[in-house]
PDB file of C-alpha atoms in Angstrom:
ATOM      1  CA  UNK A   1     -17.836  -7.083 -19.262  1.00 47.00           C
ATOM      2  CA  UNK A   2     -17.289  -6.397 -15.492  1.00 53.00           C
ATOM      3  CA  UNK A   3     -14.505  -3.981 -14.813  1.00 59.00           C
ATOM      4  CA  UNK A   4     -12.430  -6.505 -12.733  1.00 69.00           C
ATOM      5  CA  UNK A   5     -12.170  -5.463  -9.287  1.00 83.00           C
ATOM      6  CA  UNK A   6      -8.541  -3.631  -7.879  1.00 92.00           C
ATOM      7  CA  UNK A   7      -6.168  -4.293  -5.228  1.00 94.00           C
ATOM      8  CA  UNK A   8      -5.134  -2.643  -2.207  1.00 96.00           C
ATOM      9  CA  UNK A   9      -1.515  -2.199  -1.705  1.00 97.00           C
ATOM     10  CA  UNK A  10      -0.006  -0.765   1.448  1.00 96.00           C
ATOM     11  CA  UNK A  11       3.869   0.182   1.025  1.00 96.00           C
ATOM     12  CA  UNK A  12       5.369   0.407   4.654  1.00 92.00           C
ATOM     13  CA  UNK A  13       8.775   1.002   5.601  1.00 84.00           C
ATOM     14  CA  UNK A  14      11.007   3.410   8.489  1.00 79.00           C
ATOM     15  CA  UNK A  15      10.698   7.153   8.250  1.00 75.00           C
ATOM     16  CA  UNK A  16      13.368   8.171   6.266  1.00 70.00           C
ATOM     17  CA  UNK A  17      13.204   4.683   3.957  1.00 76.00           C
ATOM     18  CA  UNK A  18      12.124   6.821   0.892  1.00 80.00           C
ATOM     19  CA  UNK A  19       8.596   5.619   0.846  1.00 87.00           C
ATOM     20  CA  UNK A  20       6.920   9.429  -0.490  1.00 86.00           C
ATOM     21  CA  UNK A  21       9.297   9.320  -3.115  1.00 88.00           C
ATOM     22  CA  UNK A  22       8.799   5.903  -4.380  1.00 93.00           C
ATOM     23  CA  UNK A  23       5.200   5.826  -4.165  1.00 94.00           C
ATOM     24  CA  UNK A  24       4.981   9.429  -5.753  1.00 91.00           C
ATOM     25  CA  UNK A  25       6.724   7.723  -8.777  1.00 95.00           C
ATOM     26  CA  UNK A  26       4.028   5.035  -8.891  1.00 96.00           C
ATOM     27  CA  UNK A  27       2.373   5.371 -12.532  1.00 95.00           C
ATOM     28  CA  UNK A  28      -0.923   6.496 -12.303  1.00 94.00           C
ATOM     29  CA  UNK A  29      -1.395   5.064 -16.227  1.00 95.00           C
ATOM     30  CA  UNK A  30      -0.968   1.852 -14.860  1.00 95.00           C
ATOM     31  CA  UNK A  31      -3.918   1.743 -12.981  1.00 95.00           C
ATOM     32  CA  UNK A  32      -2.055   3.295  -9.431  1.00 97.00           C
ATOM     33  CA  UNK A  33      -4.524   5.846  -7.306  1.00 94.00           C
ATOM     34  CA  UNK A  34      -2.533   7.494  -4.215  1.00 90.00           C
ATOM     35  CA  UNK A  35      -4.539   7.046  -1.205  1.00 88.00           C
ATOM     36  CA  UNK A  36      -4.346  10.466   0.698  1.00 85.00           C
ATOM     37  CA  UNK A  37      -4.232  10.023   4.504  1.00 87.00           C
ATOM     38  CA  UNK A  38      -5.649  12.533   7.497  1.00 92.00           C
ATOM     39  CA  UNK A  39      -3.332  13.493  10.180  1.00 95.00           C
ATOM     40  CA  UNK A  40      -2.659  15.962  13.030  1.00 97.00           C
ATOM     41  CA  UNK A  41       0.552  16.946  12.536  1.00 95.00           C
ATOM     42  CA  UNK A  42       1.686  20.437  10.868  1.00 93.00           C
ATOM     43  CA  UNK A  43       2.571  20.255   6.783  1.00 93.00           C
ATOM     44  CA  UNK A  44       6.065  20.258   6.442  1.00 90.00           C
ATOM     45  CA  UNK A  45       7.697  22.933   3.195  1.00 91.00           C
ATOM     46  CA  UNK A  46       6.139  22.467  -0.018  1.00 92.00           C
ATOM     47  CA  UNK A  47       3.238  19.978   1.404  1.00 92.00           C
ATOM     48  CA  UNK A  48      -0.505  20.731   0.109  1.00 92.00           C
ATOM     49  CA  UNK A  49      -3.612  19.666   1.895  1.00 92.00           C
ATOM     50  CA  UNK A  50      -5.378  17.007  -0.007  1.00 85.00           C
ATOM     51  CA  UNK A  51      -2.211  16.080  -2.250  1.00 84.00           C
ATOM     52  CA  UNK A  52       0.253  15.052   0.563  1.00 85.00           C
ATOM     53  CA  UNK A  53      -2.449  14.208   3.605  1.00 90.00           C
ATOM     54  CA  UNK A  54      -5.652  15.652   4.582  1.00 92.00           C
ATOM     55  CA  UNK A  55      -3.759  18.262   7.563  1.00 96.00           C
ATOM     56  CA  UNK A  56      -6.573  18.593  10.147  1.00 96.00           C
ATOM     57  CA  UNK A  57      -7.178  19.659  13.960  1.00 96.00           C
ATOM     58  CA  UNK A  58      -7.292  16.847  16.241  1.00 96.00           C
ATOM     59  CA  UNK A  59     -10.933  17.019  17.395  1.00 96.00           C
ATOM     60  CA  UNK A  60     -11.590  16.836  13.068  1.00 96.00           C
ATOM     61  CA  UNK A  61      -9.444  13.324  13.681  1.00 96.00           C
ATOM     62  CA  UNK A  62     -11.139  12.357  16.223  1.00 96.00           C
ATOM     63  CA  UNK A  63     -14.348  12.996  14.726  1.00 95.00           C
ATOM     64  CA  UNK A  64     -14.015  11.116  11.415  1.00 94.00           C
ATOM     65  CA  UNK A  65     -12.581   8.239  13.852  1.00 93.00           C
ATOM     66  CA  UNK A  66     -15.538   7.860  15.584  1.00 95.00           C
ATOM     67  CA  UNK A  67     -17.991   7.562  13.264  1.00 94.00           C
ATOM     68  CA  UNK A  68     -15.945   4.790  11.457  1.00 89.00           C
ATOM     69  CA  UNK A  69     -14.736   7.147   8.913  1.00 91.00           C
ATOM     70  CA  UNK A  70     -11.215   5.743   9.057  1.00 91.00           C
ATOM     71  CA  UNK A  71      -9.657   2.231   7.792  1.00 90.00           C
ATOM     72  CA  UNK A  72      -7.065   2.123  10.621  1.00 89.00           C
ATOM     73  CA  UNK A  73      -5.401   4.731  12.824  1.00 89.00           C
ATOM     74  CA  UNK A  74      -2.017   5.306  14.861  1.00 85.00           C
ATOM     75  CA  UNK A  75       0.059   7.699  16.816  1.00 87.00           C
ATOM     76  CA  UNK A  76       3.494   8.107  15.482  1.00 82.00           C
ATOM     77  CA  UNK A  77       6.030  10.982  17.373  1.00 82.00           C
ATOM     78  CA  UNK A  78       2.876  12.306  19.199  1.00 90.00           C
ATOM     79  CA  UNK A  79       0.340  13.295  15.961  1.00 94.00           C
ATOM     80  CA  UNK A  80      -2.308  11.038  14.995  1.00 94.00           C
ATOM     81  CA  UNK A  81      -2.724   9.562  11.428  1.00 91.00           C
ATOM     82  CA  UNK A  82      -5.255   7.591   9.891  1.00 90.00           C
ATOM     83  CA  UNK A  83      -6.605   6.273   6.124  1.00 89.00           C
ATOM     84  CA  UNK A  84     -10.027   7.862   4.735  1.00 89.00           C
ATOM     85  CA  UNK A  85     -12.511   5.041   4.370  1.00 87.00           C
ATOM     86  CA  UNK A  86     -14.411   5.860   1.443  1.00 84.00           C
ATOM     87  CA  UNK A  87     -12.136   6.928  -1.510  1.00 83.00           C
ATOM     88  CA  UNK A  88     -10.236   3.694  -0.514  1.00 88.00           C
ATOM     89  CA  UNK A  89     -13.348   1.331  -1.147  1.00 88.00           C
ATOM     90  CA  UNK A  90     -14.457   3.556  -4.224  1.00 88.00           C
ATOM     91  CA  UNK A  91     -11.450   3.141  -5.966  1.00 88.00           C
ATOM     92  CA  UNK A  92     -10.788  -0.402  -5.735  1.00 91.00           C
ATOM     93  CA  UNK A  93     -14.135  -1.412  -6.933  1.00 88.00           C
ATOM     94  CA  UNK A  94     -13.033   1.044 -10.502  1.00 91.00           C
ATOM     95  CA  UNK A  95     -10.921  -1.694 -10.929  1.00 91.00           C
ATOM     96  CA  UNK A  96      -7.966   0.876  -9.377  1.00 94.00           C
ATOM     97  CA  UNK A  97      -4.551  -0.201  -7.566  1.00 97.00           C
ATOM     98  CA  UNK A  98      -5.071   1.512  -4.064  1.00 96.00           C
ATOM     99  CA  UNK A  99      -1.505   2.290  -2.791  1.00 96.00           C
ATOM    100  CA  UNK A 100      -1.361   2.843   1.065  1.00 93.00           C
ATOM    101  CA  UNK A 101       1.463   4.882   2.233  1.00 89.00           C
ATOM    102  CA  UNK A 102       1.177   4.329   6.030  1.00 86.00           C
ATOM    103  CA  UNK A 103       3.402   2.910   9.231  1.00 84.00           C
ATOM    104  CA  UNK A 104       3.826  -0.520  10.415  1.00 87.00           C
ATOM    105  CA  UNK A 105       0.416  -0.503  13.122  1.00 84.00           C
ATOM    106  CA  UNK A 106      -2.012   0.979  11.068  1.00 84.00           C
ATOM    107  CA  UNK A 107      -0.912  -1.629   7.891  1.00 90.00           C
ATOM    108  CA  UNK A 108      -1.553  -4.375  10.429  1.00 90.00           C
ATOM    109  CA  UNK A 109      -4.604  -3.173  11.364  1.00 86.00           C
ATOM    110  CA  UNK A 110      -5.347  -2.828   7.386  1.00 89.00           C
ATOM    111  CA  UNK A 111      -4.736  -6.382   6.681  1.00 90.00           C
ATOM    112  CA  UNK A 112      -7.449  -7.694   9.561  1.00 86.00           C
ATOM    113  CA  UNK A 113     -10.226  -5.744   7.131  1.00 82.00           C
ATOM    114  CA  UNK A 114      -8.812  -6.897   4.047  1.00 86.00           C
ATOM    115  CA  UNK A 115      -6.868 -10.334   3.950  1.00 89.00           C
ATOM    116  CA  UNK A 116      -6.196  -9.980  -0.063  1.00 91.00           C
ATOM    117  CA  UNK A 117      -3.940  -6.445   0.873  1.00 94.00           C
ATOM    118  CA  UNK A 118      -0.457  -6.481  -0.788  1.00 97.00           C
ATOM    119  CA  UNK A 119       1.691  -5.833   2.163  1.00 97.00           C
ATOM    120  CA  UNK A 120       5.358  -4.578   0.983  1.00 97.00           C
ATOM    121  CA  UNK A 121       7.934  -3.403   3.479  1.00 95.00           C
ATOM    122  CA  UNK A 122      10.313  -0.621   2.118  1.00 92.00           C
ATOM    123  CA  UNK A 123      13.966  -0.901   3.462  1.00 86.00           C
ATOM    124  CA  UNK A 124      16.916   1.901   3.646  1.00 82.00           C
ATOM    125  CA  UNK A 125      20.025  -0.030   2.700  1.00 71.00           C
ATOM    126  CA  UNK A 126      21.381   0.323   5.906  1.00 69.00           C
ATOM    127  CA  UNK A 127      20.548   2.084   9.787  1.00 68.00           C
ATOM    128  CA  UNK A 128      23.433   4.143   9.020  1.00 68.00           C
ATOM    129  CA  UNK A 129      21.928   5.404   5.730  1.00 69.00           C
ATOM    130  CA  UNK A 130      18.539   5.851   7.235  1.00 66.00           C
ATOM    131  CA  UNK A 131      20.421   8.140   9.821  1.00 65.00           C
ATOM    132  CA  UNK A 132      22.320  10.062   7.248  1.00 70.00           C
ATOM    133  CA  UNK A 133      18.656  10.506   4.758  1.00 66.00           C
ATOM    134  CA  UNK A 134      16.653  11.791   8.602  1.00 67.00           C
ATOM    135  CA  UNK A 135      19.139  14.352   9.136  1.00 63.00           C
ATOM    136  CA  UNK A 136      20.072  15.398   5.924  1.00 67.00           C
ATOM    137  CA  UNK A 137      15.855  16.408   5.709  1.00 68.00           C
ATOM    138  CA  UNK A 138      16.865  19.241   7.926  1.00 65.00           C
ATOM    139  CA  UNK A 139      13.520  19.135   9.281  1.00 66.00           C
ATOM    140  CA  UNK A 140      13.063  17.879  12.750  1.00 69.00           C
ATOM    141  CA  UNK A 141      15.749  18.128  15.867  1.00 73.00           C
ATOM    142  CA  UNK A 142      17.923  15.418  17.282  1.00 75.00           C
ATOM    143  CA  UNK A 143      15.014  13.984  19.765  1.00 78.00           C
ATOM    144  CA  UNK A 144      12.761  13.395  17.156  1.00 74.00           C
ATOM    145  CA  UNK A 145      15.280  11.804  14.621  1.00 72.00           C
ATOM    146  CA  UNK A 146      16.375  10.059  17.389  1.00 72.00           C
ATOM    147  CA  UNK A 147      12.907   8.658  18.232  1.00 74.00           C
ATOM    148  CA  UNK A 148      12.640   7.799  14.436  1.00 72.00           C
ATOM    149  CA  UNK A 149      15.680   5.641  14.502  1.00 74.00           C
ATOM    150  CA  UNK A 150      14.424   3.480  17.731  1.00 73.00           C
ATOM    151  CA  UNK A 151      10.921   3.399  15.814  1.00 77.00           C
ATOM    152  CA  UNK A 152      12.854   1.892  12.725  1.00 73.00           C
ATOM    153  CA  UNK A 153      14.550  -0.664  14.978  1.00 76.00           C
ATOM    154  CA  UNK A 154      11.290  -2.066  16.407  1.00 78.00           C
ATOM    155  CA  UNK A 155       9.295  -1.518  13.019  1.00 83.00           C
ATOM    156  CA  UNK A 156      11.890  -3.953  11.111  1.00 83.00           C
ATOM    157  CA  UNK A 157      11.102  -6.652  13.366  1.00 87.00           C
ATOM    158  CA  UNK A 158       7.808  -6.898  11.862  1.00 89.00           C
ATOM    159  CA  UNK A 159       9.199  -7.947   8.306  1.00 90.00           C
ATOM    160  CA  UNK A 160       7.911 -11.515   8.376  1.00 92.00           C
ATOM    161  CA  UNK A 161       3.927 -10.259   8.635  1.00 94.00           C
ATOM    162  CA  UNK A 162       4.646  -8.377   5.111  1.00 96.00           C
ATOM    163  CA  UNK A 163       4.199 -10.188   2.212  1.00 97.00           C
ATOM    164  CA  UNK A 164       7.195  -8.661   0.654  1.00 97.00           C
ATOM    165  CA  UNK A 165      10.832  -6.750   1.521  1.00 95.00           C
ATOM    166  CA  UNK A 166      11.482  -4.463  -1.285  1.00 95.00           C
ATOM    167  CA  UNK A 167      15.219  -2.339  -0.892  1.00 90.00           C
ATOM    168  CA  UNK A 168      15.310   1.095  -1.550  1.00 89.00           C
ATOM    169  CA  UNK A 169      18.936   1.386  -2.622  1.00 87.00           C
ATOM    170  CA  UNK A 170      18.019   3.263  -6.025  1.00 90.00           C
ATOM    171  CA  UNK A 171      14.312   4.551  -6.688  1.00 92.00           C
ATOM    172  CA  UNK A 172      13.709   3.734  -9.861  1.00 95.00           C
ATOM    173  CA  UNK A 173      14.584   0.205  -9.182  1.00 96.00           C
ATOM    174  CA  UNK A 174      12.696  -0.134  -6.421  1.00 95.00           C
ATOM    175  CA  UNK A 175       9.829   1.303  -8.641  1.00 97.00           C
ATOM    176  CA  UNK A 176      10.275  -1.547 -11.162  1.00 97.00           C
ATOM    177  CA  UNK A 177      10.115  -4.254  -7.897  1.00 97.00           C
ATOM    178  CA  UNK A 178       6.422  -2.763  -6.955  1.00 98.00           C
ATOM    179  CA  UNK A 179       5.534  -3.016 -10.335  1.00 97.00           C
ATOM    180  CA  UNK A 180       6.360  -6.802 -10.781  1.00 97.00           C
ATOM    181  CA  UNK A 181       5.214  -7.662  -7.588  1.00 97.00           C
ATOM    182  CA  UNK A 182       1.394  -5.744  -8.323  1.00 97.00           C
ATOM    183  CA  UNK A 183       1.716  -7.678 -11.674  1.00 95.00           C
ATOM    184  CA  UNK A 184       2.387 -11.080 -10.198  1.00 95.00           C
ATOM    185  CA  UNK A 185      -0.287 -10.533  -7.567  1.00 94.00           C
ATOM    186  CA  UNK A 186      -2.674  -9.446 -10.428  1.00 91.00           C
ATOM    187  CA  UNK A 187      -2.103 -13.428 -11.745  1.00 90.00           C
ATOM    188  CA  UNK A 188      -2.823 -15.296  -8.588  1.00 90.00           C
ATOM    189  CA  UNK A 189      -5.939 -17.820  -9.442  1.00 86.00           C
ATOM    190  CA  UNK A 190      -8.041 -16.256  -6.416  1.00 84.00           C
ATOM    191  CA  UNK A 191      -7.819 -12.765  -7.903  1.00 85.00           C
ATOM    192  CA  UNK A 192      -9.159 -14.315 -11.432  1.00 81.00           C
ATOM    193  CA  UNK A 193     -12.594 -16.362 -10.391  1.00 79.00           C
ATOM    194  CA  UNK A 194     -14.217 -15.382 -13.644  1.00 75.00           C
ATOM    195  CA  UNK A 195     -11.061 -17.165 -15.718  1.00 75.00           C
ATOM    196  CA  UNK A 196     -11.135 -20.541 -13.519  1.00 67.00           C
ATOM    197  CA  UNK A 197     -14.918 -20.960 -13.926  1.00 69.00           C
ATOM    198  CA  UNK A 198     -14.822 -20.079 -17.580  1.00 67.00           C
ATOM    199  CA  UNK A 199     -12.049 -22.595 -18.432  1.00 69.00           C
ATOM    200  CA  UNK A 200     -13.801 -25.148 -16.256  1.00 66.00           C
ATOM    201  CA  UNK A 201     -17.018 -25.043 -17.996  1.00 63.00           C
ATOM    202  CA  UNK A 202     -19.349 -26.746 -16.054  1.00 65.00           C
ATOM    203  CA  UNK A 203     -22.216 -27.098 -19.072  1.00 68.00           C
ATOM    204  CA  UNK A 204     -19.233 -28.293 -21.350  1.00 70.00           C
ATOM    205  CA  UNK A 205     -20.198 -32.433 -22.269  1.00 75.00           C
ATOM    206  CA  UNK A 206     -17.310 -33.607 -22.996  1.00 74.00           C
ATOM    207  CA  UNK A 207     -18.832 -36.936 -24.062  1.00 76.00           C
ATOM    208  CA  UNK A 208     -20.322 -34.886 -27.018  1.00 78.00           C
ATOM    209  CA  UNK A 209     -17.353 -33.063 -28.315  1.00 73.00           C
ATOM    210  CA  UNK A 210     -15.457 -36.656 -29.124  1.00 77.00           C
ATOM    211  CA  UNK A 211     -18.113 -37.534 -30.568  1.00 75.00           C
ATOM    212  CA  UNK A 212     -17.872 -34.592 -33.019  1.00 78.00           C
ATOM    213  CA  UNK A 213     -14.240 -34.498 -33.415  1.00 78.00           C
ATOM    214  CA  UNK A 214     -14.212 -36.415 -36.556  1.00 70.00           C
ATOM    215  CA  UNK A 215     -16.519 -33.573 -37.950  1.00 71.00           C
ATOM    216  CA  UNK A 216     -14.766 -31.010 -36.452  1.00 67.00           C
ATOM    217  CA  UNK A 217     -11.087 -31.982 -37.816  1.00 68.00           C
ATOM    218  CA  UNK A 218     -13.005 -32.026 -41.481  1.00 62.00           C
TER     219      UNK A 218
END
């Protein structure tokens, strides 16, 4: 048997929406692989090259860029950030769910290349919450926070291209949500061509099997 092909599923949402932690809590024993993306900026505390992004000088960016090493690419608060081409293709075609961590531009980009992408936007409960969460990271000054918030305000309006709106209120419910909406997508008749040809059974003669009923009720 074929190992049926994966999914690509990009989870987009503000910065500050909670969309590291929730995807960090996506179960890799149910078939979830964590694309790892490239980008300019400098790792914040605690962040490892090649488990949180691939950290890398901008002429290494711009390298990989231009010899169509990168799914899709964006600036976001002046560093560059893109998505690795090959570990993405690899993985789907295990049979893997490819989960895209990545901003509102670069998932629109995504969904140009591939038209069966899961697009799910991650909201904060609020813009006062997302305020609160961005400061409370104690990580970057009033300017940037501030250019964060205005981001989130124009990012939101792009809702309607997304497949789905999942709120981050609580993580582990909004873990559950990803998980039945992966499942769901995993039943869609265009994702299952082997099960709709099978059950159609184009060298089935029906003529011939009432025929035999009679001997096959004996």
């Amino acid at each position: 048997m074929n190992t049926p092909k994966g999914m690509l599923v990009i989870i987009s949402g503000p910065s500050g929406s909670g969309k590291g932690t929730v995807v960090k809590r996506l179960d890799p024993d149910k078939g979830y692989a964590l694309s790892v993306s490239m980008t300019t900026r400098e790792p914040r505390p605690g962040e490892e090259y090649g488990r949180d992004y691939f950290f890398v000088s901008e002429e290494e960016f711009i390298a990989t860029r231009d010899t169509n090493g990168l799914l899709e690419h964006a600036v976001f608060v002046g560093n560059l950030y893109g998505t690795p081409r090959r570990y993405v293709d690899d993985e789907i075609a295990r049979g893997k769910i490819v989960v895209l961590e990545i901003e509102v531009e670069g998932a629109l980009q995504i969904r140009e290349k591939f038209p069966d992408a899961v697009l799910i936007f991650l909201m904060p409960p609020d813009i006062d919450e997302l305020g609160r969460r961005l400061f409370n990271r104690q990580t970057e000054d009033k300017m940037t926070i501030e250019q964060r918030l205005n981001r989130a305000k124009n990012e939101i309006k792009y809702i309607s291209r997304y497949d789905y709106v999942v709120l981050n209120e609580e993580v582990d419910l909004a873990v559950d949500r990803i998980n039945t909406i992966v499942g769901a997508e995993f039943l869609k008749p265009h994702r299952n061509p082997g099960l709709v040809e099978d059950f159609k059974g184009d060298e089935f003669d029906v003529a011939s099997f009432i025929l035999r009923i009679d001997e096959l009720i004996k």
